Amino acid sequence: MRNALAPTLWLALLAGLTFAMPLLEPLLAWIEPDRQSVLYQRESLAALLLNHSMLVVGATLVAALVGIGAGIAVTRPGGRDFLPLASRLASIGQTFPPVAVLALAVPMIGFGNGPTLLALMLYGLLPILRNTLTGLDGVAPAVKEAGTGMGLSRPALLLQVELPLSKRVILAGIRTSMTINMATAAIGSTVGTQTLGDPVIAGLVNGNTAYVLQGALLIAVLALFTDSLFETLERRWAIA
Amino acid sequence: MIELQDLSCQFGESRAVDRINLTINTGELCVLVGRSGCGKSTTLRLINRLIPRSSGQIRIDDQDVEQFDARQLRLGMGYAIQGTGLFPHWTVARNIAMVPRLLGWSRQRIDTRIRELLELFDLDPATAARYPHQLSGGQAQRVGVARSLAADPPILLMDEPFGALDAITREALQNEMLRIQSTLRKTVVFVTHDIDEALKLGDRIAVMDQGQILQHDTPSTLLREPASEFVDRLFGTGDRGLKLASLYPVSTVMTPTKDAVSTSMTTIPHDESVRQALSLMVWHDTHALTVMDDRREPIGVVRWDQLAGGDRNA
Ligand SMILES: Nc1ncnc2c1ncn2[C@@H]1O[C@H](COP(=O)(O)OP(=O)(O)OP(=O)(O)O)[C@@H](O)[C@H]1O
Ligand SMILES: [Mg+2]
């Protein structure tokens, strides 16, 4: 029970910021004394938060399926030839800025949710793929040999031995992927996706620091909530 | 019966196993010895088809192993691996239960079997609920061997199952192995690079070097009539007599008498080795020992001039 405390607190803070932002009006007005409007109201913060989170969750689900699937495929006898390629991709890909993916995606699929979803999927894929490879590679060869030598079939070895032994490393990859993407998704606002980046962009364009602050606060708390949620999950698995 | 005929295994340029011929009779414990890298583990992995052979034949009870489904073949052979290979995410009980579960045993039968095996290997019943990382090295090795015996397979392949243990634990496990083998009579292929372990456990020993079998014989023949310089050196030169003396019990050289107590005050159990008898004689400065049976009753006398040649009587 104590484990779930941190994510609960972050969630409460997130809800508070989303629905009770007007309470912070005096503070925001103190930061930007010359403005009439210090509360971002072009769109409700709740709607932005919802779209932002859905995009990231969706992207992470797809990235996890593809990343884990690919990680498994290239460590099987049939796919071993692609293992060096996959591990190089997983390490180089991370240095590729997500803005570049967005810039490349817009001409292909236009503005809106599409390009952001694509960028988040591609960007989130790499930590998951990398950790899947590390996790599966970390299973002691003696353990695999014992399993096969005692009569486990290949799928049974994967499901009963390899995946359970690497699940924590793989989960850590999903955690990294999702946490980074919670922050990265904000960039989607530059190509017309509704995210928590909207107030930030609007603030930057109009020189309104109060807007920037609202967006940034929400993004930061959302990322921290995601991270603490995974930490709780990881601790549960460490005990099991 | 396991028969290897002209069996070879090639890894790229090098031959890990080079045209070996070996027959292991049913109920026999065959030890493979040789230096590191001579092909012992590879030979085991050829038998359970973890690696494919390059040429030659492997037959089990007159059937070529290629005719079996690989998984069925392995389910019928216990496999204790170099360095235990226990599944770290499973308890001891779940580890031992692996093959029985694959064979579809009922839960009750599996539970009974686990209890039996823990007892057989002198492990506390509470061990069943522990994870491998909570075991000492010796306990883990016992569990590894217990696991290979779980479904009572007729054949056991054991790759240095007692490696990396201190001398005392090792000896205890060897004695357990002998005790278990004397009742269960499995067909065992046992790999080690410890010559004393080979002499102690093996009905016959196959000496390997560079992928080939140099000699396959009983322990005493290997000691008395080494076929090559290599075998000669491997089995030591200085203490060969002592190695020979540890192969047979005093009961093979003693003179049975009913009234033995008067002859000597120093006693020795009848199943102790002649080597031990010699040691006691030197230590107690005596020329004769009284031999006792399991109930600690005197059954005979052994004198120092009777000690030689026991392996020929045995
Ligand atoms: N999968 C493999 N690929 C290539 N070479 C191999 C492979 N397995 C074993 N070898 C080589 O085959 C030879 C025999 O190896 P093996 O493992 O059978 O030795 P061993 O007698 O069991 O040694 P040890 O006592 O150290 O366990 C070694 O030279 C080894 O490098
Ligand atoms: Mg070996």
PDB file of C-alpha atoms in Angstrom, chain A residues 70-165:
ATOM      1  CA  ALA A  70      11.229  -7.188 -32.918  1.00  0.00           C
ATOM      2  CA  GLY A  71      13.530  -7.816 -29.943  1.00  0.00           C
ATOM      3  CA  ILE A  72      12.239 -11.367 -29.684  1.00  0.00           C
ATOM      4  CA  ALA A  73      12.383 -11.960 -33.434  1.00  0.00           C
ATOM      5  CA  VAL A  74      16.029 -10.978 -33.844  1.00  0.00           C
ATOM      6  CA  THR A  75      17.141 -13.154 -30.928  1.00  0.00           C
ATOM      7  CA  ARG A  76      15.544 -16.330 -32.399  1.00  0.00           C
ATOM      8  CA  PRO A  77      17.654 -18.618 -34.572  1.00  0.00           C
ATOM      9  CA  GLY A  78      15.726 -17.534 -37.689  1.00  0.00           C
ATOM     10  CA  GLY A  79      16.236 -13.797 -37.140  1.00  0.00           C
ATOM     11  CA  ARG A  80      19.770 -13.717 -35.726  1.00  0.00           C
ATOM     12  CA  ASP A  81      21.090 -12.178 -38.949  1.00  0.00           C
ATOM     13  CA  PHE A  82      19.255  -8.948 -38.112  1.00  0.00           C
ATOM     14  CA  LEU A  83      20.479  -8.703 -34.530  1.00  0.00           C
ATOM     15  CA  PRO A  84      23.478  -6.405 -35.238  1.00  0.00           C
ATOM     16  CA  LEU A  85      21.270  -4.128 -37.345  1.00  0.00           C
ATOM     17  CA  ALA A  86      18.590  -3.964 -34.656  1.00  0.00           C
ATOM     18  CA  SER A  87      20.999  -3.197 -31.842  1.00  0.00           C
ATOM     19  CA  ARG A  88      22.750  -0.500 -33.888  1.00  0.00           C
ATOM     20  CA  LEU A  89      19.400   1.044 -34.763  1.00  0.00           C
ATOM     21  CA  ALA A  90      18.329   0.992 -31.126  1.00  0.00           C
ATOM     22  CA  SER A  91      21.421   2.880 -30.007  1.00  0.00           C
ATOM     23  CA  ILE A  92      21.736   5.361 -32.890  1.00  0.00           C
ATOM     24  CA  GLY A  93      18.015   6.137 -33.138  1.00  0.00           C
ATOM     25  CA  GLN A  94      18.007   7.793 -29.772  1.00  0.00           C
ATOM     26  CA  THR A  95      20.303  10.550 -31.026  1.00  0.00           C
ATOM     27  CA  PHE A  96      17.770  11.485 -33.732  1.00  0.00           C
ATOM     28  CA  PRO A  97      15.741  14.497 -32.499  1.00  0.00           C
ATOM     29  CA  PRO A  98      11.935  13.981 -32.405  1.00  0.00           C
ATOM     30  CA  VAL A  99      11.430  17.408 -33.978  1.00  0.00           C
ATOM     31  CA  ALA A 100      13.124  16.084 -37.089  1.00  0.00           C
ATOM     32  CA  VAL A 101      10.656  13.180 -37.253  1.00  0.00           C
ATOM     33  CA  LEU A 102       7.799  15.659 -36.964  1.00  0.00           C
ATOM     34  CA  ALA A 103       9.221  17.844 -39.682  1.00  0.00           C
ATOM     35  CA  LEU A 104       9.562  14.845 -41.962  1.00  0.00           C
ATOM     36  CA  ALA A 105       6.117  13.455 -41.128  1.00  0.00           C
ATOM     37  CA  VAL A 106       4.042  16.561 -41.760  1.00  0.00           C
ATOM     38  CA  PRO A 107       4.561  16.653 -45.549  1.00  0.00           C
ATOM     39  CA  MET A 108       3.567  12.978 -45.658  1.00  0.00           C
ATOM     40  CA  ILE A 109       0.512  12.830 -43.402  1.00  0.00           C
ATOM     41  CA  GLY A 110      -0.388  16.471 -42.833  1.00  0.00           C
ATOM     42  CA  PHE A 111      -1.139  18.295 -39.578  1.00  0.00           C
ATOM     43  CA  GLY A 112      -3.069  16.985 -36.553  1.00  0.00           C
ATOM     44  CA  ASN A 113      -2.595  13.916 -34.376  1.00  0.00           C
ATOM     45  CA  GLY A 114      -1.023  11.801 -37.112  1.00  0.00           C
ATOM     46  CA  PRO A 115       2.538  13.145 -37.295  1.00  0.00           C
ATOM     47  CA  THR A 116       2.854  13.364 -33.490  1.00  0.00           C
ATOM     48  CA  LEU A 117       1.624   9.829 -33.034  1.00  0.00           C
ATOM     49  CA  LEU A 118       4.117   8.602 -35.621  1.00  0.00           C
ATOM     50  CA  ALA A 119       7.004  10.523 -34.069  1.00  0.00           C
ATOM     51  CA  LEU A 120       6.166   9.284 -30.573  1.00  0.00           C
ATOM     52  CA  MET A 121       5.883   5.700 -31.785  1.00  0.00           C
ATOM     53  CA  LEU A 122       9.214   5.765 -33.564  1.00  0.00           C
ATOM     54  CA  TYR A 123      10.922   7.606 -30.752  1.00  0.00           C
ATOM     55  CA  GLY A 124       9.407   5.393 -28.056  1.00  0.00           C
ATOM     56  CA  LEU A 125      10.255   2.206 -29.920  1.00  0.00           C
ATOM     57  CA  LEU A 126      13.988   2.487 -29.425  1.00  0.00           C
ATOM     58  CA  PRO A 127      14.345   2.294 -25.628  1.00  0.00           C
ATOM     59  CA  ILE A 128      11.924  -0.639 -25.614  1.00  0.00           C
ATOM     60  CA  LEU A 129      13.798  -2.473 -28.353  1.00  0.00           C
ATOM     61  CA  ARG A 130      17.130  -1.779 -26.676  1.00  0.00           C
ATOM     62  CA  ASN A 131      15.966  -3.048 -23.294  1.00  0.00           C
ATOM     63  CA  THR A 132      14.301  -6.104 -24.795  1.00  0.00           C
ATOM     64  CA  LEU A 133      17.598  -7.013 -26.453  1.00  0.00           C
ATOM     65  CA  THR A 134      19.550  -6.364 -23.248  1.00  0.00           C
ATOM     66  CA  GLY A 135      17.056  -8.348 -21.181  1.00  0.00           C
ATOM     67  CA  LEU A 136      16.941 -11.404 -23.433  1.00  0.00           C
ATOM     68  CA  ASP A 137      20.708 -11.304 -23.848  1.00  0.00           C
ATOM     69  CA  GLY A 138      21.098 -11.227 -20.069  1.00  0.00           C
ATOM     70  CA  VAL A 139      19.474 -14.633 -19.548  1.00  0.00           C
ATOM     71  CA  ALA A 140      22.325 -16.963 -18.594  1.00  0.00           C
ATOM     72  CA  PRO A 141      23.179 -19.404 -21.405  1.00  0.00           C
ATOM     73  CA  ALA A 142      23.352 -22.217 -18.834  1.00  0.00           C
ATOM     74  CA  VAL A 143      19.718 -21.592 -17.894  1.00  0.00           C
ATOM     75  CA  LYS A 144      18.615 -21.718 -21.520  1.00  0.00           C
ATOM     76  CA  GLU A 145      20.683 -24.835 -22.131  1.00  0.00           C
ATOM     77  CA  ALA A 146      19.179 -26.520 -19.075  1.00  0.00           C
ATOM     78  CA  GLY A 147      15.674 -25.666 -20.273  1.00  0.00           C
ATOM     79  CA  THR A 148      16.194 -26.938 -23.791  1.00  0.00           C
ATOM     80  CA  GLY A 149      18.198 -29.936 -22.608  1.00  0.00           C
ATOM     81  CA  MET A 150      15.412 -31.010 -20.289  1.00  0.00           C
ATOM     82  CA  GLY A 151      12.817 -30.861 -23.042  1.00  0.00           C
ATOM     83  CA  LEU A 152      11.267 -27.370 -23.190  1.00  0.00           C
ATOM     84  CA  SER A 153      10.151 -26.413 -26.686  1.00  0.00           C
ATOM     85  CA  ARG A 154      11.360 -23.095 -28.128  1.00  0.00           C
ATOM     86  CA  PRO A 155       8.093 -21.206 -27.474  1.00  0.00           C
ATOM     87  CA  ALA A 156       7.872 -22.684 -23.971  1.00  0.00           C
ATOM     88  CA  LEU A 157      11.448 -21.606 -23.250  1.00  0.00           C
ATOM     89  CA  LEU A 158      10.610 -18.074 -24.391  1.00  0.00           C
ATOM     90  CA  LEU A 159       7.384 -17.800 -22.408  1.00  0.00           C
ATOM     91  CA  GLN A 160       8.385 -19.637 -19.255  1.00  0.00           C
ATOM     92  CA  VAL A 161      12.045 -18.746 -18.947  1.00  0.00           C
ATOM     93  CA  GLU A 162      13.376 -15.973 -21.176  1.00  0.00           C
ATOM     94  CA  LEU A 163      10.558 -13.437 -20.865  1.00  0.00           C
ATOM     95  CA  PRO A 164       9.990 -13.844 -17.115  1.00  0.00           C
ATOM     96  CA  LEU A 165      13.722 -13.415 -16.543  1.00  0.00           C
TER      97      LEU A 165
END
